[in-house]
Tab-separated table of C-alpha atoms and ligand atoms in Angstrom:
chain	number	residue	atom	x	y	z
A	105	MET	CA	-6.552	4.902	20.285
A	106	PRO	CA	-9.431	6.332	18.163
A	107	CYS	CA	-9.401	10.074	18.001
A	108	ARG	CA	-12.978	10.851	19.173
A	109	GLN	CA	-14.410	14.353	19.012
A	110	ILE	CA	-11.223	15.752	17.487
A	111	PHE	CA	-11.833	15.107	13.819
A	112	PRO	CA	-14.510	16.154	11.457
A	113	ALA	CA	-16.675	13.213	10.315
A	114	ILE	CA	-14.622	11.693	7.502
A	115	LEU	CA	-15.953	9.455	4.747
A	116	PHE	CA	-13.077	7.417	3.293
A	117	LEU	CA	-13.567	6.071	-0.232
A	118	ASP	CA	-11.786	3.030	-1.702
A	119	GLN	CA	-12.530	0.990	-4.815
A	120	SER	CA	-11.165	-2.339	-3.581
A	121	GLY	CA	-12.560	-5.147	-1.463
A	122	GLU	CA	-9.157	-6.864	-1.353
A	123	LEU	CA	-6.395	-6.475	1.203
A	124	GLY	CA	-3.741	-4.516	-0.678
A	125	GLY	CA	-1.209	-2.266	1.051
A	126	ALA	CA	-3.297	0.873	0.406
A	127	GLU	CA	-6.278	-0.765	2.095
A	128	LEU	CA	-4.243	-1.943	5.117
A	129	CYS	CA	-2.919	1.597	5.480
A	130	LEU	CA	-6.461	3.013	5.278
A	131	ALA	CA	-7.776	0.586	7.919
A	132	ASP	CA	-5.363	2.066	10.484
A	133	ILE	CA	-6.226	5.646	9.539
A	134	ALA	CA	-9.996	5.033	9.551
A	135	GLU	CA	-9.861	3.340	12.946
A	136	PHE	CA	-7.876	6.272	14.309
A	137	SER	CA	-10.411	8.771	12.971
A	138	GLY	CA	-13.030	7.797	15.543
A	139	GLU	CA	-16.695	6.989	15.579
A	140	GLY	CA	-17.688	9.674	13.089
A	141	ALA	CA	-15.663	8.006	10.330
A	142	ALA	CA	-16.900	5.475	7.785
A	143	VAL	CA	-15.543	3.793	4.668
A	144	PHE	CA	-17.412	3.802	1.369
A	145	LEU	CA	-16.328	0.756	-0.682
A	146	PHE	CA	-17.076	-0.060	-4.299
A	147	GLN	CA	-16.541	-3.804	-3.803
A	148	ASP	CA	-17.266	-6.290	-1.023
A	149	GLY	CA	-14.553	-8.681	0.186
A	150	PRO	CA	-11.924	-9.291	2.861
A	151	PHE	CA	-11.194	-5.568	3.256
A	152	ALA	CA	-14.830	-4.880	4.177
A	153	GLU	CA	-14.655	-7.791	6.645
A	154	LEU	CA	-11.494	-6.416	8.230
A	155	LEU	CA	-13.046	-2.959	8.649
A	156	ARG	CA	-16.194	-4.367	10.231
A	157	ALA	CA	-14.102	-6.524	12.573
A	158	ARG	CA	-12.388	-3.312	13.697
A	159	ASN	CA	-15.771	-1.634	14.277
A	160	ILE	CA	-15.402	0.765	11.369
A	161	ALA	CA	-18.690	1.552	9.605
A	162	VAL	CA	-18.765	0.355	5.988
A	163	HIS	CA	-21.042	1.596	3.198
A	164	LEU	CA	-21.066	-0.622	0.164
A	165	ALA	CA	-22.146	0.249	-3.379
A	166	THR	CA	-20.868	-2.182	-5.939
A	167	LEU	CA	-19.363	-0.730	-9.069
A	168	ALA	CA	-20.937	-1.944	-12.344
A	169	LYS	CA	-18.732	-4.438	-14.244
A	170	THR	CA	-17.957	-2.054	-17.135
A	171	ALA	CA	-16.652	0.527	-14.658
A	172	ALA	CA	-14.868	-2.028	-12.461
A	173	ARG	CA	-12.975	-3.193	-15.551
A	174	VAL	CA	-11.404	0.245	-16.120
A	175	ASP	CA	-7.839	-0.383	-15.061
A	176	LYS	CA	-4.743	1.744	-14.755
A	177	ALA	CA	-3.960	1.310	-18.444
A	178	ALA	CA	-7.463	2.287	-19.608
A	179	GLY	CA	-7.975	4.561	-22.598
A	180	LEU	CA	-10.769	6.953	-23.536
A	181	PHE	CA	-13.088	4.229	-24.876
A	182	ALA	CA	-13.004	2.283	-21.608
A	183	TYR	CA	-13.890	5.480	-19.758
A	184	LEU	CA	-16.861	6.186	-22.030
A	185	ARG	CA	-18.217	2.664	-21.493
A	186	ALA	CA	-17.700	3.012	-17.757
A	187	ALA	CA	-19.499	6.360	-17.481
A	188	PRO	CA	-23.039	5.047	-16.737
A	189	GLY	CA	-21.704	2.712	-13.999
A	190	MET	CA	-19.726	5.543	-12.428
A	191	MET	CA	-22.792	7.813	-12.553
A	192	MET	CA	-24.879	5.194	-10.702
A	193	LEU	CA	-22.198	4.917	-8.048
A	194	ILE	CA	-21.970	8.677	-7.677
A	195	PHE	CA	-25.747	8.871	-7.388
A	196	ARG	CA	-25.724	6.349	-4.533
A	197	GLY	CA	-22.723	8.083	-3.008
A	198	LEU	CA	-24.617	11.372	-2.759
A	199	ARG	CA	-26.960	9.949	-0.139
A	200	ILE	CA	-24.069	8.489	1.852
A	201	ALA	CA	-21.667	11.426	1.632
A	202	LYS	CA	-24.097	14.207	2.530
A	203	ASP	CA	-23.760	13.451	6.259
A	204	PHE	CA	-19.955	13.781	6.353
A	205	ASP	CA	-17.731	16.845	6.711
A	206	LEU	CA	-14.769	15.626	4.685
A	207	LEU	CA	-14.291	13.086	1.870
A	208	TYR	CA	-10.990	11.202	1.671
A	209	ALA	CA	-10.200	9.202	-1.482
A	210	ASN	CA	-7.699	6.347	-1.134
A	211	THR	CA	-7.525	5.052	-4.738
A	212	ALA	CA	-7.802	6.457	-8.265
A	213	LYS	CA	-11.444	5.481	-8.904
A	214	ALA	CA	-12.326	6.682	-5.430
A	215	LEU	CA	-10.767	10.015	-6.392
A	216	ILE	CA	-13.074	10.344	-9.411
A	217	VAL	CA	-16.149	9.552	-7.320
A	218	GLY	CA	-14.978	11.584	-4.327
A	219	ALA	CA	-14.135	14.689	-6.363
A	220	VAL	CA	-17.558	14.689	-8.037
A	221	LEU	CA	-19.386	14.100	-4.728
A	222	ALA	CA	-17.401	16.881	-3.084
A	223	PHE	CA	-18.182	19.258	-5.943
A	224	VAL	CA	-21.927	18.540	-5.928
A	225	LEU	CA	-22.241	18.558	-2.140
A	226	ARG	CA	-19.832	21.496	-1.703
A	227	LYS	CA	-17.559	19.561	0.642
A	228	LYS	CA	-13.813	19.427	1.048
A	229	PHE	CA	-11.918	16.362	-0.160
A	230	CYS	CA	-8.420	14.915	0.251
A	231	PHE	CA	-6.540	12.327	-1.763
A	232	HIS	CA	-4.125	9.684	-0.458
A	233	LEU	CA	-1.793	8.811	-3.322
A	234	HIS	CA	-0.313	5.319	-2.980
A	235	ASP	CA	0.965	4.924	-6.556
A	236	ILE	CA	3.821	6.287	-8.596
A	237	LEU	CA	2.165	7.970	-11.572
A	238	SER	CA	4.327	6.637	-14.367
A	239	ALA	CA	3.745	5.264	-17.845
A	240	ASP	CA	4.678	1.799	-16.453
A	241	HIS	CA	1.373	1.654	-14.599
A	242	PHE	CA	-0.972	4.382	-15.848
A	243	SER	CA	-2.163	5.356	-19.310
A	244	ALA	CA	-1.702	9.031	-20.248
A	245	ILE	CA	-5.441	9.692	-19.861
A	246	ASN	CA	-5.432	8.115	-16.398
A	247	ARG	CA	-2.491	10.236	-15.285
A	248	ARG	CA	-4.072	13.409	-16.615
A	249	LEU	CA	-7.397	12.662	-14.950
A	250	ILE	CA	-5.856	11.755	-11.588
A	251	VAL	CA	-3.633	14.838	-11.513
A	252	SER	CA	-6.316	17.290	-12.574
A	253	LEU	CA	-8.788	15.979	-9.983
A	254	ALA	CA	-6.149	15.698	-7.260
A	255	ASN	CA	-5.139	19.317	-7.902
A	256	ARG	CA	-8.599	20.308	-6.637
A	257	ALA	CA	-8.132	18.486	-3.303
A	258	GLU	CA	-7.334	20.197	-0.012
A	259	VAL	CA	-4.260	18.022	0.316
A	260	VAL	CA	-2.579	15.134	-1.487
A	261	VAL	CA	-0.962	12.746	0.998
A	262	ALA	CA	1.860	10.850	-0.760
A	263	ASN	CA	3.288	7.669	0.785
A	264	SER	CA	6.880	8.570	-0.194
A	265	LEU	CA	8.994	11.282	-1.793
A	266	ALA	CA	9.181	9.151	-4.922
A	267	THR	CA	5.379	9.141	-5.167
A	268	ALA	CA	5.237	12.893	-4.493
A	269	GLU	CA	7.862	13.650	-7.139
A	270	ALA	CA	6.063	11.604	-9.797
A	271	PHE	CA	2.832	13.454	-8.973
A	272	GLN	CA	4.560	16.799	-9.399
A	273	SER	CA	6.329	15.827	-12.593
A	274	ASN	CA	2.913	14.939	-14.058
A	275	GLY	CA	1.600	18.428	-13.295
A	276	GLY	CA	0.538	17.971	-9.665
A	277	LYS	CA	0.615	21.161	-7.597
A	278	LYS	CA	3.665	21.173	-5.350
A	279	GLY	CA	2.090	23.052	-2.447
A	280	LEU	CA	-0.664	20.440	-2.115
A	281	VAL	CA	1.530	17.464	-1.272
A	282	ARG	CA	2.460	16.138	2.176
A	283	VAL	CA	4.676	13.077	2.390
A	284	ILE	CA	3.523	10.722	5.155
A	285	PRO	CA	4.794	7.135	5.217
A	286	ASN	CA	2.726	4.113	6.239
A	287	GLY	CA	2.781	3.351	9.956
A	288	PHE	CA	3.026	-0.030	11.699
A	289	GLU	CA	2.038	-1.420	15.079
A	290	VAL	CA	5.587	-2.184	16.163
A	291	SER	CA	4.574	-4.554	18.986
A	292	ARG	CA	3.056	-6.999	16.436
A	293	PHE	CA	6.576	-7.695	15.197
A	294	ARG	CA	8.216	-8.060	18.596
A	295	THR	CA	6.534	-11.299	19.486
A	296	THR	CA	8.817	-14.125	20.419
A	297	LEU	CA	5.921	-16.548	20.696
A	298	ARG	CA	6.160	-19.335	18.169
A	299	ARG	CA	2.754	-19.145	16.575
A	300	GLN	CA	1.599	-21.590	13.966
A	301	PRO	CA	2.306	-20.274	10.493
A	302	CYS	CA	-0.816	-20.095	8.347
A	303	GLU	CA	-1.686	-23.018	6.118
A	304	LEU	CA	1.372	-23.718	3.982
A	305	THR	CA	-0.425	-24.946	0.904
A	306	GLY	CA	2.840	-25.435	-0.992
A	307	GLY	CA	4.045	-27.607	1.920
A	308	ILE	CA	7.575	-26.801	3.018
A	309	PRO	CA	9.368	-30.101	3.424
A	310	PRO	CA	11.155	-30.607	6.744
A	311	GLY	CA	14.891	-30.099	6.580
A	312	ASP	CA	17.674	-27.723	7.355
A	313	PHE	CA	17.925	-25.394	4.386
A	314	PRO	CA	18.170	-21.627	4.006
A	315	LEU	CA	14.804	-20.055	3.256
A	316	VAL	CA	14.370	-16.703	1.475
A	317	GLY	CA	10.964	-14.981	1.749
A	318	LEU	CA	9.242	-12.779	-0.812
A	319	PHE	CA	6.078	-11.205	0.576
A	320	GLY	CA	3.546	-9.394	-1.581
A	321	ARG	CA	0.721	-9.825	-4.028
A	322	ILE	CA	1.494	-11.788	-7.151
A	323	THR	CA	1.613	-9.385	-10.054
A	324	ARG	CA	4.183	-8.916	-12.787
A	325	TRP	CA	5.905	-5.794	-11.434
A	326	LYS	CA	6.413	-7.312	-7.963
A	327	GLY	CA	9.041	-9.508	-9.651
A	328	GLN	CA	8.460	-12.976	-8.196
A	329	ASP	CA	10.163	-14.233	-11.378
A	330	VAL	CA	13.364	-12.396	-10.382
A	331	LEU	CA	13.606	-14.404	-7.148
A	332	ILE	CA	12.902	-17.677	-8.959
A	333	LYS	CA	15.721	-16.941	-11.433
A	334	ALA	CA	18.059	-15.948	-8.582
A	335	LEU	CA	17.391	-19.244	-6.794
A	336	ALA	CA	18.384	-21.101	-9.944
A	337	ASP	CA	21.902	-19.676	-9.270
A	338	LEU	CA	21.822	-20.833	-5.620
A	339	PRO	CA	21.584	-24.613	-5.263
A	340	GLY	CA	20.112	-25.710	-1.938
A	341	VAL	CA	18.462	-22.372	-1.142
A	342	HIS	CA	14.637	-22.415	-0.923
A	343	GLY	CA	12.164	-19.610	-1.589
A	344	LEU	CA	8.899	-18.865	0.199
A	345	ILE	CA	6.460	-16.842	-1.920
A	346	VAL	CA	3.767	-15.338	0.303
A	347	GLY	CA	0.858	-13.593	-1.415
A	348	GLU	CA	-1.779	-14.101	-4.055
A	349	ALA	CA	-2.856	-12.733	-7.439
A	350	LEU	CA	-5.359	-10.260	-5.975
A	351	PHE	CA	-6.536	-7.852	-8.582
A	352	THR	CA	-6.591	-8.681	-12.294
A	353	ALA	CA	-6.847	-11.569	-14.764
A	354	GLU	CA	-3.341	-10.609	-15.903
A	355	ASP	CA	-2.136	-11.220	-12.325
A	356	ARG	CA	-3.507	-14.775	-12.541
A	357	VAL	CA	-1.773	-15.318	-15.887
A	358	PHE	CA	1.490	-14.199	-14.283
A	359	ARG	CA	0.944	-16.639	-11.397
A	360	SER	CA	0.780	-19.539	-13.911
A	361	GLU	CA	3.847	-18.191	-15.711
A	362	ILE	CA	6.019	-18.125	-12.603
A	363	ARG	CA	5.019	-21.652	-11.616
A	364	LYS	CA	6.018	-22.764	-15.121
A	365	LEU	CA	9.249	-20.763	-14.893
A	366	ALA	CA	10.148	-22.554	-11.644
A	367	ALA	CA	9.515	-25.914	-13.329
A	368	ASP	CA	11.489	-24.943	-16.457
A	369	LEU	CA	14.469	-23.816	-14.370
A	370	GLY	CA	14.345	-27.032	-12.336
A	371	VAL	CA	13.735	-25.234	-9.024
A	372	ALA	CA	10.032	-26.039	-8.510
A	373	ASP	CA	10.820	-28.298	-5.527
A	374	ARG	CA	12.615	-25.366	-3.831
A	375	ILE	CA	9.905	-22.708	-4.362
A	376	HIS	CA	7.002	-22.813	-1.920
A	377	PHE	CA	3.877	-20.849	-2.773
A	378	VAL	CA	1.755	-20.310	0.322
A	379	GLY	CA	-0.933	-18.042	-1.118
A	380	PHE	CA	-2.431	-15.068	0.712
A	381	CYS	CA	-1.848	-15.150	4.442
A	382	ARG	CA	-3.931	-12.976	6.814
A	383	ASP	CA	-1.139	-12.841	9.406
A	384	VAL	CA	2.283	-12.689	7.795
A	385	VAL	CA	4.228	-12.120	11.020
A	386	PRO	CA	4.886	-15.810	11.867
A	387	LEU	CA	6.158	-16.325	8.324
A	388	PHE	CA	8.661	-13.483	8.695
A	389	PHE	CA	10.096	-15.391	11.667
A	390	ARG	CA	10.234	-18.569	9.582
A	391	VAL	CA	12.588	-17.193	6.880
A	392	ASP	CA	16.321	-16.417	7.033
A	393	LEU	CA	16.033	-13.257	4.991
A	394	VAL	CA	13.494	-11.250	3.027
A	395	VAL	CA	13.846	-10.001	-0.517
A	396	HIS	CA	11.876	-7.321	-2.305
A	397	CYS	CA	12.115	-7.677	-6.087
A	398	SER	CA	9.840	-5.073	-7.671
A	399	THR	CA	10.856	-4.393	-11.244
A	400	SER	CA	9.214	-0.930	-11.312
A	401	PRO	CA	9.893	1.650	-8.618
A	402	GLU	CA	7.948	0.663	-5.498
A	403	PRO	CA	5.796	3.586	-4.294
A	404	PHE	CA	6.426	2.758	-0.632
A	405	GLY	CA	6.748	-0.970	0.148
A	406	ARG	CA	5.080	-2.000	3.392
A	407	VAL	CA	6.629	-5.468	3.227
A	408	ILE	CA	10.136	-3.997	3.428
A	409	VAL	CA	9.343	-2.147	6.657
A	410	GLU	CA	7.561	-5.198	8.091
A	411	ALA	CA	10.602	-7.371	7.438
A	412	MET	CA	12.838	-4.797	9.133
A	413	LEU	CA	10.528	-4.631	12.158
A	414	ALA	CA	10.585	-8.427	12.380
A	415	GLY	CA	14.382	-8.258	12.505
A	416	ARG	CA	14.939	-10.046	9.198
A	417	PRO	CA	17.852	-9.048	6.965
A	418	VAL	CA	16.443	-7.327	3.881
A	419	ILE	CA	17.502	-7.048	0.259
A	420	ALA	CA	15.434	-4.540	-1.736
A	421	ALA	CA	15.238	-3.342	-5.326
A	422	LYS	CA	17.092	-0.045	-5.653
A	423	ALA	CA	14.299	2.316	-6.786
A	424	GLY	CA	11.340	4.392	-5.621
A	425	GLY	CA	10.215	4.313	-2.002
A	426	ALA	CA	12.594	1.454	-1.144
A	427	LEU	CA	15.469	3.975	-1.356
A	428	GLU	CA	13.793	6.012	1.386
A	429	ILE	CA	13.370	2.940	3.610
A	430	VAL	CA	16.631	0.975	3.233
A	431	LYS	CA	20.083	2.530	3.577
A	432	ASP	CA	22.433	0.382	1.517
A	433	HIS	CA	24.912	-1.587	3.659
A	434	GLU	CA	23.527	0.077	6.821
A	435	THR	CA	20.025	-1.292	7.215
A	436	GLY	CA	19.947	-3.768	4.330
A	437	LEU	CA	21.285	-4.346	0.844
A	438	LEU	CA	20.022	-2.713	-2.340
A	439	VAL	CA	20.329	-4.343	-5.761
A	440	GLU	CA	19.423	-3.194	-9.275
A	441	PRO	CA	15.786	-3.999	-10.063
A	442	SER	CA	15.285	-7.073	-12.326
A	443	ASP	CA	18.934	-8.176	-11.953
A	444	SER	CA	18.528	-11.761	-10.765
A	445	HIS	CA	22.305	-12.392	-10.702
A	446	ALA	CA	22.897	-9.376	-8.469
A	447	LEU	CA	20.065	-10.601	-6.233
A	448	ALA	CA	21.594	-14.077	-6.083
A	449	GLY	CA	24.944	-12.482	-5.141
A	450	ALA	CA	23.359	-10.472	-2.335
A	451	ILE	CA	21.437	-13.503	-0.992
A	452	HIS	CA	24.651	-15.541	-1.051
A	453	GLN	CA	26.519	-12.772	0.781
A	454	LEU	CA	23.973	-12.577	3.622
A	455	LEU	CA	23.605	-16.339	3.981
A	456	GLU	CA	27.385	-16.765	4.108
A	457	ASN	CA	28.098	-13.807	6.343
A	458	ARG	CA	25.602	-14.192	9.189
A	459	ARG	CA	27.365	-11.519	11.224
A	460	LEU	CA	26.823	-8.943	8.531
A	461	ALA	CA	23.187	-10.073	8.216
A	462	ALA	CA	22.666	-9.683	11.974
A	463	THR	CA	24.314	-6.248	12.075
A	464	LEU	CA	22.159	-4.974	9.201
A	465	SER	CA	18.948	-6.392	10.616
A	466	GLU	CA	19.560	-4.988	14.097
A	467	SER	CA	20.141	-1.485	12.705
A	468	ALA	CA	17.147	-1.911	10.410
A	469	LYS	CA	14.846	-2.847	13.268
A	470	ARG	CA	15.907	0.181	15.318
A	471	ASP	CA	15.553	2.502	12.345
A	472	ALA	CA	12.132	1.168	11.305
A	473	GLU	CA	10.779	1.356	14.865
A	474	GLU	CA	11.919	4.959	15.072
A	475	ARG	CA	10.554	6.139	11.719
A	476	PHE	CA	7.500	4.001	11.013
A	477	GLY	CA	5.778	3.450	14.374
A	478	LEU	CA	2.011	3.704	13.920
A	479	GLN	CA	1.380	6.303	16.628
A	480	GLY	CA	3.962	8.746	15.281
A	481	VAL	CA	2.730	8.396	11.715
A	482	LEU	CA	-0.914	8.832	12.714
A	483	GLU	CA	0.060	12.013	14.588
A	484	GLN	CA	1.585	13.389	11.369
A	485	TRP	CA	-1.593	12.503	9.539
A	486	LYS	CA	-3.811	14.095	12.195
A	487	GLN	CA	-1.788	17.302	12.047
A	488	CYS	CA	-2.152	17.391	8.285
A	489	ILE	CA	-5.953	16.881	8.398
A	490	ARG	CA	-6.322	19.509	11.092
A	491	GLU	CA	-4.430	22.027	9.007
A	492	VAL	CA	-6.560	21.485	5.941
A	493	THR	CA	-9.896	21.403	7.744
A	494	ARG	CA	-9.227	24.282	10.141
A	495	PRO	CA	-11.679	27.102	9.368
A	496	LYS	CA	-9.847	29.963	7.720
A	497	GLN	CA	-9.030	32.610	10.298
A	498	ARG	CA	-11.381	35.582	10.113
A	499	TYR	CA	-9.962	38.973	10.868
A	500	ALA	CA	-11.911	41.796	12.461
A	501	TRP	CA	-11.972	43.749	9.225
A	502	GLN	CA	-13.573	40.823	7.377
A	503	SER	CA	-16.692	40.811	9.547
A	504	SER	CA	-17.049	44.574	9.900
A	505	THR	CA	-19.565	46.255	7.677
A	506	ILE	CA	-18.537	49.242	5.693
A	507	THR	CA	-21.063	51.973	6.058
B	754	UDP	N1	0.264	-9.119	2.852
B	754	UDP	C1	-0.575	-9.906	3.586
B	754	UDP	N2	-0.658	-11.224	3.238
B	754	UDP	C2	0.011	-11.754	2.200
B	754	UDP	C3	0.879	-10.931	1.449
B	754	UDP	C4	0.986	-9.607	1.796
B	754	UDP	O1	-1.207	-9.470	4.546
B	754	UDP	O2	-0.121	-12.937	1.958
B	754	UDP	C5	0.375	-7.697	3.236
B	754	UDP	C6	1.781	-7.291	3.616
B	754	UDP	O3	2.067	-7.701	4.941
B	754	UDP	C7	1.743	-5.781	3.406
B	754	UDP	C8	0.722	-5.634	2.268
B	754	UDP	O4	0.034	-6.871	2.150
B	754	UDP	O5	1.272	-5.116	4.565
B	754	UDP	C9	1.355	-5.313	0.940
B	754	UDP	O6	1.744	-3.985	0.936
B	754	UDP	P1	2.933	-3.414	0.058
B	754	UDP	O7	2.970	-1.969	0.319
B	754	UDP	O8	4.178	-4.149	0.299
B	754	UDP	O9	2.526	-3.718	-1.454
B	754	UDP	P2	1.189	-3.457	-2.302
B	754	UDP	O10	0.590	-4.800	-2.540
B	754	UDP	O11	0.309	-2.559	-1.539
B	754	UDP	O12	1.683	-2.832	-3.567
B	755	GLC	C1	0.427	0.765	-2.814
B	755	GLC	C2	1.871	0.650	-3.258
B	755	GLC	C3	2.792	0.191	-2.155
B	755	GLC	C4	2.515	0.943	-0.876
B	755	GLC	C5	1.066	0.817	-0.489
B	755	GLC	C6	0.714	1.557	0.796
B	755	GLC	O1	-0.264	-0.407	-2.875
B	755	GLC	O2	2.009	-0.208	-4.382
B	755	GLC	O3	4.138	0.397	-2.541
B	755	GLC	O4	3.346	0.466	0.142
B	755	GLC	O5	0.274	1.343	-1.513
B	755	GLC	O6	0.952	2.938	0.701
């Protein structure tokens, strides 16, 4: 499947060593980009391992702690403290990047590094925007910095219309943006083999009870608390929470809070935390339906598409990219974000009306296979990269000398 000889040599840049959705998306793109491609990471970890396992070259230069601590809410002071660490990284990046034709930043910090490297080395760069630039997630200084650097890119690839619109409403140039969704290897979700689910550390007790899955990293805006509250309205229904607190100390605080919430609401014995799972597919087959509970607009939402491909009925929070994936009452149900009673109502409806659930999930599977198949999405991406890297056409009059 790799696209040898067709692409320029691309150096992808990403700040994370963890397996977030942006990194899983990048792994597919980097593999497709052929032998000339490599990924420059600012942190070691499972993402680096995954890339190496897929024979993708990895260059590692760890970001100094002061710079690694700059988060999406960072202000000016945090940036000033981070400057020396960023400079060191850029310095190391110069030696790596000089051999590539195109730089491709996949995260905000990667954009800062990539834009500077591209400027110094006089190379083209692109930016893949996976986040909705809103005050919910990014400080004003972060938004301004991201938009002004991204406006110098050859192209900004947005994972949804919602992401593209937020970029533009923060001053992003309209003509720069291409909307390309994430793509998925559809055959992974067709398996009928009963594989062993990964280690269920929470231990699901045996028994015949309805099981609702929530897949995704544990962080406040992913709304695991909304599902826990909804299950308090639904005696006998169990919840499977798949994912881990991956990125920040605040994520780990939230993980303790939701465990306490489950205990306080008396539902702890019905909520099963299984931690991060490398292969989520068997767990999709284990649940009766999948909910997506993000309390802020989801930029895209890989887990929603994955659930649809696995043929699970889906209930998603009505905002952001989820609105572009799920058609209400056609391929799933949409509920107001953060409304645990509405979520409980929708879960009840699908558990009671199995025919409706089956009709929605069958349409959803067909729709997701049609729109989000990996090959089709990678073709869109290839077309986009070709357009931006194609040498500008020279006309006869441009090369003629005026005497
Ligand atoms: N995921 C995973 N193991 C887990 C939980 C999630 O591999 O235990 C994957 C999930 O299948 C999806 C990605 O992580 O592909 C999360 O992407 P999404 O776009 O839903 O959210 P993000 O975390 O990127 O905001
Ligand atoms: C980000 C977003 C998520 C999206 C993923 C892949 O992590 O939070 O919504 O699906 O990137 O584009």
